[in-house]
PDB file of C-alpha atoms in Angstrom:
ATOM      1  CA  UNK A   1      19.773   6.736   3.016  1.00 52.00           C
ATOM      2  CA  UNK A   2      18.727   5.856  -0.516  1.00 72.00           C
ATOM      3  CA  UNK A   3      15.106   4.918   0.177  1.00 92.00           C
ATOM      4  CA  UNK A   4      11.944   6.856  -0.593  1.00 96.00           C
ATOM      5  CA  UNK A   5      11.980  10.108   1.337  1.00 96.00           C
ATOM      6  CA  UNK A   6       8.888  12.073   2.331  1.00 97.00           C
ATOM      7  CA  UNK A   7       8.494  15.383   4.068  1.00 97.00           C
ATOM      8  CA  UNK A   8       7.178  16.817   6.157  1.00 98.00           C
ATOM      9  CA  UNK A   9       6.604  13.735   8.276  1.00 97.00           C
ATOM     10  CA  UNK A  10       3.840  15.418  10.213  1.00 97.00           C
ATOM     11  CA  UNK A  11       1.625  18.342   9.349  1.00 98.00           C
ATOM     12  CA  UNK A  12      -1.091  19.871  11.484  1.00 98.00           C
ATOM     13  CA  UNK A  13      -3.258  22.433   9.778  1.00 98.00           C
ATOM     14  CA  UNK A  14      -6.548  24.202  10.173  1.00 98.00           C
ATOM     15  CA  UNK A  15      -9.497  23.383   7.995  1.00 98.00           C
ATOM     16  CA  UNK A  16      -9.461  25.440   4.810  1.00 98.00           C
ATOM     17  CA  UNK A  17      -5.687  25.768   4.592  1.00 98.00           C
ATOM     18  CA  UNK A  18      -3.597  24.360   1.755  1.00 98.00           C
ATOM     19  CA  UNK A  19      -0.875  21.788   2.377  1.00 98.00           C
ATOM     20  CA  UNK A  20       1.855  20.329   0.193  1.00 98.00           C
ATOM     21  CA  UNK A  21       3.796  17.110   0.650  1.00 98.00           C
ATOM     22  CA  UNK A  22       7.002  16.198  -1.118  1.00 98.00           C
ATOM     23  CA  UNK A  23       8.291  12.784  -2.123  1.00 98.00           C
ATOM     24  CA  UNK A  24      11.783  11.947  -3.338  1.00 96.00           C
ATOM     25  CA  UNK A  25      11.744   8.466  -4.841  1.00 95.00           C
ATOM     26  CA  UNK A  26      14.606   6.021  -5.170  1.00 92.00           C
ATOM     27  CA  UNK A  27      16.727   7.605  -7.877  1.00 89.00           C
ATOM     28  CA  UNK A  28      16.516   4.937 -10.571  1.00 86.00           C
ATOM     29  CA  UNK A  29      12.772   4.359 -10.162  1.00 89.00           C
ATOM     30  CA  UNK A  30      10.677   5.771 -12.977  1.00 91.00           C
ATOM     31  CA  UNK A  31       7.284   5.009 -11.423  1.00 93.00           C
ATOM     32  CA  UNK A  32       5.990   6.956  -8.433  1.00 96.00           C
ATOM     33  CA  UNK A  33       2.732   6.461  -6.535  1.00 96.00           C
ATOM     34  CA  UNK A  34       0.705   8.300  -3.942  1.00 97.00           C
ATOM     35  CA  UNK A  35      -1.531   6.406  -1.539  1.00 97.00           C
ATOM     36  CA  UNK A  36      -3.607   7.522   1.414  1.00 97.00           C
ATOM     37  CA  UNK A  37      -4.106   5.399   4.516  1.00 97.00           C
ATOM     38  CA  UNK A  38      -6.487   5.914   7.408  1.00 96.00           C
ATOM     39  CA  UNK A  39      -6.536   3.980  10.660  1.00 93.00           C
ATOM     40  CA  UNK A  40      -7.579   0.381  10.237  1.00 92.00           C
ATOM     41  CA  UNK A  41      -7.606   0.552   6.456  1.00 95.00           C
ATOM     42  CA  UNK A  42      -5.191  -0.474   3.768  1.00 96.00           C
ATOM     43  CA  UNK A  43      -3.481   2.087   1.550  1.00 97.00           C
ATOM     44  CA  UNK A  44      -5.897   3.643  -0.926  1.00 96.00           C
ATOM     45  CA  UNK A  45      -4.535   4.432  -4.386  1.00 95.00           C
ATOM     46  CA  UNK A  46      -4.559   8.133  -5.297  1.00 96.00           C
ATOM     47  CA  UNK A  47      -2.404   8.592  -8.389  1.00 96.00           C
ATOM     48  CA  UNK A  48       0.736   7.449 -10.151  1.00 94.00           C
ATOM     49  CA  UNK A  49       3.395   8.758 -12.497  1.00 95.00           C
ATOM     50  CA  UNK A  50       5.708   7.217 -14.993  1.00 93.00           C
ATOM     51  CA  UNK A  51       8.558   9.671 -15.265  1.00 93.00           C
ATOM     52  CA  UNK A  52       6.865  13.077 -15.451  1.00 93.00           C
ATOM     53  CA  UNK A  53       3.585  11.809 -16.900  1.00 94.00           C
ATOM     54  CA  UNK A  54       0.637  11.377 -14.548  1.00 94.00           C
ATOM     55  CA  UNK A  55      -0.866   8.146 -15.863  1.00 92.00           C
ATOM     56  CA  UNK A  56      -3.857   7.786 -13.584  1.00 92.00           C
ATOM     57  CA  UNK A  57      -5.767   9.627 -10.911  1.00 93.00           C
ATOM     58  CA  UNK A  58      -8.276   7.884  -8.682  1.00 92.00           C
ATOM     59  CA  UNK A  59     -11.918   8.733  -9.273  1.00 87.00           C
ATOM     60  CA  UNK A  60     -12.193   9.083  -5.504  1.00 78.00           C
ATOM     61  CA  UNK A  61      -9.796  12.022  -5.563  1.00 82.00           C
ATOM     62  CA  UNK A  62     -11.530  15.359  -5.489  1.00 86.00           C
ATOM     63  CA  UNK A  63     -10.413  18.382  -7.493  1.00 92.00           C
ATOM     64  CA  UNK A  64      -8.838  19.768  -4.316  1.00 96.00           C
ATOM     65  CA  UNK A  65      -6.022  17.268  -4.735  1.00 96.00           C
ATOM     66  CA  UNK A  66      -3.295  17.760  -7.300  1.00 95.00           C
ATOM     67  CA  UNK A  67      -0.002  16.019  -7.838  1.00 96.00           C
ATOM     68  CA  UNK A  68       2.984  16.862  -9.983  1.00 96.00           C
ATOM     69  CA  UNK A  69       6.270  15.275 -10.858  1.00 96.00           C
ATOM     70  CA  UNK A  70       8.277  17.851 -12.764  1.00 92.00           C
ATOM     71  CA  UNK A  71      11.273  16.436 -14.639  1.00 87.00           C
ATOM     72  CA  UNK A  72      10.366  12.944 -13.494  1.00 87.00           C
ATOM     73  CA  UNK A  73      12.243  13.200 -10.220  1.00 91.00           C
ATOM     74  CA  UNK A  74      10.576  14.314  -6.962  1.00 96.00           C
ATOM     75  CA  UNK A  75       6.812  14.662  -6.687  1.00 97.00           C
ATOM     76  CA  UNK A  76       4.503  16.965  -4.766  1.00 98.00           C
ATOM     77  CA  UNK A  77       0.965  16.336  -3.574  1.00 98.00           C
ATOM     78  CA  UNK A  78      -1.058  19.435  -2.797  1.00 97.00           C
ATOM     79  CA  UNK A  79      -4.365  19.500  -0.976  1.00 97.00           C
ATOM     80  CA  UNK A  80      -6.294  22.728  -1.240  1.00 97.00           C
ATOM     81  CA  UNK A  81      -8.948  23.904   1.218  1.00 97.00           C
ATOM     82  CA  UNK A  82      -8.310  20.995   3.547  1.00 97.00           C
ATOM     83  CA  UNK A  83     -11.205  19.274   5.293  1.00 96.00           C
ATOM     84  CA  UNK A  84     -11.196  17.174   8.431  1.00 96.00           C
ATOM     85  CA  UNK A  85     -11.832  14.102   6.286  1.00 95.00           C
ATOM     86  CA  UNK A  86      -8.441  14.648   4.650  1.00 97.00           C
ATOM     87  CA  UNK A  87      -6.710  13.658   7.885  1.00 97.00           C
ATOM     88  CA  UNK A  88      -4.693  10.563   7.020  1.00 97.00           C
ATOM     89  CA  UNK A  89      -1.236   9.203   6.328  1.00 97.00           C
ATOM     90  CA  UNK A  90      -0.119  10.051   2.811  1.00 98.00           C
ATOM     91  CA  UNK A  91       2.261   7.433   1.499  1.00 98.00           C
ATOM     92  CA  UNK A  92       4.561   7.755  -1.459  1.00 97.00           C
ATOM     93  CA  UNK A  93       6.036   4.713  -3.169  1.00 96.00           C
ATOM     94  CA  UNK A  94       8.277   4.099  -6.137  1.00 93.00           C
ATOM     95  CA  UNK A  95       9.341   1.075  -8.143  1.00 90.00           C
ATOM     96  CA  UNK A  96      10.783  -0.572 -11.112  1.00 81.00           C
ATOM     97  CA  UNK A  97       9.513  -3.944  -9.895  1.00 80.00           C
ATOM     98  CA  UNK A  98       8.965  -4.205  -6.126  1.00 83.00           C
ATOM     99  CA  UNK A  99       7.058  -1.290  -4.622  1.00 89.00           C
ATOM    100  CA  UNK A 100       9.044   0.592  -1.955  1.00 92.00           C
ATOM    101  CA  UNK A 101       7.175   2.904   0.395  1.00 95.00           C
ATOM    102  CA  UNK A 102       8.384   5.996   2.151  1.00 96.00           C
ATOM    103  CA  UNK A 103       7.669   6.542   5.843  1.00 96.00           C
ATOM    104  CA  UNK A 104       4.659   8.674   5.023  1.00 97.00           C
ATOM    105  CA  UNK A 105       3.422  12.172   5.792  1.00 98.00           C
ATOM    106  CA  UNK A 106       0.772  12.324   8.476  1.00 97.00           C
ATOM    107  CA  UNK A 107      -1.808  15.067   8.015  1.00 98.00           C
ATOM    108  CA  UNK A 108      -4.056  16.248  10.814  1.00 98.00           C
ATOM    109  CA  UNK A 109      -6.738  18.767   9.912  1.00 98.00           C
ATOM    110  CA  UNK A 110      -8.245  20.564  12.886  1.00 97.00           C
TER     111      UNK A 110
ATOM    112  CA  UNK B   1     -18.059  -5.254  -3.350  1.00 72.00           C
ATOM    113  CA  UNK B   2     -14.505  -4.317  -2.465  1.00 79.00           C
ATOM    114  CA  UNK B   3     -11.834  -5.329  -4.936  1.00 91.00           C
ATOM    115  CA  UNK B   4      -9.758  -7.038  -2.237  1.00 96.00           C
ATOM    116  CA  UNK B   5     -11.336  -8.421   0.926  1.00 96.00           C
ATOM    117  CA  UNK B   6      -9.631  -9.540   4.106  1.00 96.00           C
ATOM    118  CA  UNK B   7     -10.832 -10.400   7.579  1.00 92.00           C
ATOM    119  CA  UNK B   8      -9.696  -7.527   9.779  1.00 89.00           C
ATOM    120  CA  UNK B   9      -8.929  -9.795  12.741  1.00 88.00           C
ATOM    121  CA  UNK B  10      -7.291  -9.668  15.136  1.00 94.00           C
ATOM    122  CA  UNK B  11      -6.024 -13.159  14.544  1.00 96.00           C
ATOM    123  CA  UNK B  12      -4.279 -14.527  17.625  1.00 97.00           C
ATOM    124  CA  UNK B  13      -1.866 -17.431  17.165  1.00 97.00           C
ATOM    125  CA  UNK B  14       0.430 -19.055  19.744  1.00 98.00           C
ATOM    126  CA  UNK B  15       4.156 -18.778  19.187  1.00 98.00           C
ATOM    127  CA  UNK B  16       5.478 -21.631  17.070  1.00 98.00           C
ATOM    128  CA  UNK B  17       2.134 -22.366  15.426  1.00 98.00           C
ATOM    129  CA  UNK B  18       1.091 -21.755  11.815  1.00 98.00           C
ATOM    130  CA  UNK B  19      -0.682 -18.481  11.084  1.00 98.00           C
ATOM    131  CA  UNK B  20      -3.073 -18.580   8.126  1.00 97.00           C
ATOM    132  CA  UNK B  21      -4.157 -15.341   6.491  1.00 98.00           C
ATOM    133  CA  UNK B  22      -6.759 -15.226   3.747  1.00 97.00           C
ATOM    134  CA  UNK B  23      -7.788 -12.840   1.010  1.00 97.00           C
ATOM    135  CA  UNK B  24     -10.352 -12.850  -1.782  1.00 97.00           C
ATOM    136  CA  UNK B  25     -10.434 -10.602  -4.825  1.00 96.00           C
ATOM    137  CA  UNK B  26     -13.309  -9.615  -7.014  1.00 94.00           C
ATOM    138  CA  UNK B  27     -11.834  -9.245 -10.497  1.00 92.00           C
ATOM    139  CA  UNK B  28     -11.209 -12.569 -12.177  1.00 91.00           C
ATOM    140  CA  UNK B  29      -8.765 -10.992 -14.616  1.00 90.00           C
ATOM    141  CA  UNK B  30      -6.242 -10.037 -11.929  1.00 91.00           C
ATOM    142  CA  UNK B  31      -2.867 -11.645 -12.548  1.00 89.00           C
ATOM    143  CA  UNK B  32      -0.434 -10.584  -9.835  1.00 92.00           C
ATOM    144  CA  UNK B  33      -0.854 -10.862  -6.091  1.00 94.00           C
ATOM    145  CA  UNK B  34       1.163  -9.542  -3.199  1.00 95.00           C
ATOM    146  CA  UNK B  35       1.431  -9.807   0.552  1.00 97.00           C
ATOM    147  CA  UNK B  36       2.735  -6.834   2.516  1.00 97.00           C
ATOM    148  CA  UNK B  37       3.514  -6.600   6.197  1.00 98.00           C
ATOM    149  CA  UNK B  38       2.928  -3.371   8.095  1.00 97.00           C
ATOM    150  CA  UNK B  39       4.139  -2.843  11.629  1.00 97.00           C
ATOM    151  CA  UNK B  40       2.259  -0.296  13.717  1.00 94.00           C
ATOM    152  CA  UNK B  41       3.336   3.211  12.761  1.00 91.00           C
ATOM    153  CA  UNK B  42       5.469   1.977   9.865  1.00 94.00           C
ATOM    154  CA  UNK B  43       5.038   1.707   6.104  1.00 95.00           C
ATOM    155  CA  UNK B  44       4.109  -1.489   4.273  1.00 96.00           C
ATOM    156  CA  UNK B  45       6.930  -3.758   3.145  1.00 95.00           C
ATOM    157  CA  UNK B  46       6.678  -6.533   0.593  1.00 94.00           C
ATOM    158  CA  UNK B  47       6.859 -10.096   1.890  1.00 95.00           C
ATOM    159  CA  UNK B  48       5.944 -12.131  -1.169  1.00 94.00           C
ATOM    160  CA  UNK B  49       4.360 -12.000  -4.586  1.00 94.00           C
ATOM    161  CA  UNK B  50       2.710 -14.801  -6.539  1.00 95.00           C
ATOM    162  CA  UNK B  51       1.534 -14.991 -10.135  1.00 92.00           C
ATOM    163  CA  UNK B  52       0.718 -18.650 -10.766  1.00 93.00           C
ATOM    164  CA  UNK B  53      -1.784 -21.018  -9.233  1.00 95.00           C
ATOM    165  CA  UNK B  54      -0.352 -23.144  -6.453  1.00 95.00           C
ATOM    166  CA  UNK B  55       2.109 -22.549  -3.661  1.00 96.00           C
ATOM    167  CA  UNK B  56       5.197 -20.392  -3.447  1.00 97.00           C
ATOM    168  CA  UNK B  57       7.516 -20.781  -0.478  1.00 97.00           C
ATOM    169  CA  UNK B  58      10.068 -18.347   0.917  1.00 96.00           C
ATOM    170  CA  UNK B  59      11.546 -19.310   4.251  1.00 97.00           C
ATOM    171  CA  UNK B  60       8.787 -19.497   6.837  1.00 98.00           C
ATOM    172  CA  UNK B  61       6.284 -17.916   4.450  1.00 98.00           C
ATOM    173  CA  UNK B  62       4.122 -19.699   1.877  1.00 98.00           C
ATOM    174  CA  UNK B  63       1.772 -17.884  -0.469  1.00 98.00           C
ATOM    175  CA  UNK B  64      -1.054 -19.853  -2.048  1.00 98.00           C
ATOM    176  CA  UNK B  65      -3.081 -18.788  -5.074  1.00 97.00           C
ATOM    177  CA  UNK B  66      -6.293 -20.265  -6.443  1.00 96.00           C
ATOM    178  CA  UNK B  67      -7.475 -18.195  -9.390  1.00 95.00           C
ATOM    179  CA  UNK B  68     -10.590 -20.308  -9.950  1.00 95.00           C
ATOM    180  CA  UNK B  69     -11.774 -19.464  -6.437  1.00 95.00           C
ATOM    181  CA  UNK B  70     -10.236 -15.956  -6.546  1.00 96.00           C
ATOM    182  CA  UNK B  71      -8.466 -16.690  -3.316  1.00 96.00           C
ATOM    183  CA  UNK B  72      -4.991 -15.894  -2.019  1.00 97.00           C
ATOM    184  CA  UNK B  73      -3.551 -16.960   1.300  1.00 98.00           C
ATOM    185  CA  UNK B  74      -0.379 -16.538   3.310  1.00 98.00           C
ATOM    186  CA  UNK B  75       0.883 -19.147   5.732  1.00 98.00           C
ATOM    187  CA  UNK B  76       3.489 -18.275   8.332  1.00 98.00           C
ATOM    188  CA  UNK B  77       5.165 -21.305   9.886  1.00 98.00           C
ATOM    189  CA  UNK B  78       6.822 -21.307  13.299  1.00 98.00           C
ATOM    190  CA  UNK B  79       5.197 -17.963  14.134  1.00 98.00           C
ATOM    191  CA  UNK B  80       7.339 -15.565  16.145  1.00 97.00           C
ATOM    192  CA  UNK B  81       6.305 -12.562  18.250  1.00 96.00           C
ATOM    193  CA  UNK B  82       8.112 -10.421  15.651  1.00 97.00           C
ATOM    194  CA  UNK B  83       5.506 -11.559  13.104  1.00 98.00           C
ATOM    195  CA  UNK B  84       2.850  -9.561  14.978  1.00 98.00           C
ATOM    196  CA  UNK B  85       1.757  -6.948  12.462  1.00 98.00           C
ATOM    197  CA  UNK B  86      -0.965  -6.132   9.972  1.00 98.00           C
ATOM    198  CA  UNK B  87      -0.778  -8.167   6.786  1.00 98.00           C
ATOM    199  CA  UNK B  88      -2.048  -6.516   3.636  1.00 98.00           C
ATOM    200  CA  UNK B  89      -3.134  -8.440   0.569  1.00 97.00           C
ATOM    201  CA  UNK B  90      -2.741  -6.534  -2.690  1.00 95.00           C
ATOM    202  CA  UNK B  91      -3.684  -7.182  -6.302  1.00 94.00           C
ATOM    203  CA  UNK B  92      -2.812  -5.762  -9.706  1.00 91.00           C
ATOM    204  CA  UNK B  93      -6.084  -4.835 -11.414  1.00 88.00           C
ATOM    205  CA  UNK B  94      -6.552  -6.367 -14.863  1.00 86.00           C
ATOM    206  CA  UNK B  95      -4.722  -4.490 -17.563  1.00 84.00           C
ATOM    207  CA  UNK B  96      -1.935  -3.331 -15.285  1.00 86.00           C
ATOM    208  CA  UNK B  97       1.520  -4.861 -15.276  1.00 79.00           C
ATOM    209  CA  UNK B  98       2.847  -6.364 -12.078  1.00 74.00           C
ATOM    210  CA  UNK B  99       5.187  -3.386 -11.769  1.00 75.00           C
ATOM    211  CA  UNK B 100       2.417  -0.804 -11.661  1.00 83.00           C
ATOM    212  CA  UNK B 101      -0.731   0.093  -9.756  1.00 89.00           C
ATOM    213  CA  UNK B 102      -1.795  -2.271  -6.990  1.00 92.00           C
ATOM    214  CA  UNK B 103      -4.958  -2.249  -4.898  1.00 94.00           C
ATOM    215  CA  UNK B 104      -4.768  -3.142  -1.219  1.00 96.00           C
ATOM    216  CA  UNK B 105      -7.175  -4.876   1.095  1.00 97.00           C
ATOM    217  CA  UNK B 106      -7.853  -3.435   4.510  1.00 96.00           C
ATOM    218  CA  UNK B 107      -5.435  -5.837   6.187  1.00 97.00           C
ATOM    219  CA  UNK B 108      -5.571  -8.537   8.838  1.00 97.00           C
ATOM    220  CA  UNK B 109      -4.065  -7.786  12.218  1.00 97.00           C
ATOM    221  CA  UNK B 110      -2.008 -10.754  13.443  1.00 97.00           C
ATOM    222  CA  UNK B 111      -0.937 -11.185  17.056  1.00 97.00           C
ATOM    223  CA  UNK B 112       1.513 -13.906  18.076  1.00 97.00           C
ATOM    224  CA  UNK B 113       1.155 -14.716  21.743  1.00 95.00           C
ATOM    225  CA  UNK B 114       4.227 -16.089  23.574  1.00 91.00           C
TER     226      UNK B 114
END
């Protein structure tokens, strides 16, 4: 499979714990995006990278969220001190032109 | 005001009819517009994009853009039960190329009844 790969697909954690999601984009794509989606809403932009450079981070994103893309390949999204409001589907996407989404990582914070 | 607004639905359309989905956007400088389809429990997938005023057709799908009214629509002809999904309108904010950041609406849930 040469699509966008995300793992873990599901994560259940207790409030206050840290979680990390990984995204492996399509290999030739230099842009990588993280979105968050809650039930009944469209994907909400979080951040994006061009190669290893993080070009933008949403103002809605608190300091508990951090994303990296070392060497411009895979990316990680870490959420520190999780809160129940962080429960959502975290979607990764990559592109050169058309945006391709991964299957998402679903986070449940108890 | 949200950047991209859609009626959440559900929109129920009989099989074989035309489904019409609408979207408005707030920033007049936006240049690129997209329609994504999202099946329940799945990720969004691109159906069509449109950059110029007017209509763009692809098979059973037609996207319509009216920049003066800040309005984008998607028509689905000969609707099939497999078209039942949530349809997301998305826009490039001004200053971003079409191959970069896009902002999504909340989606319209479409149900095709046999």
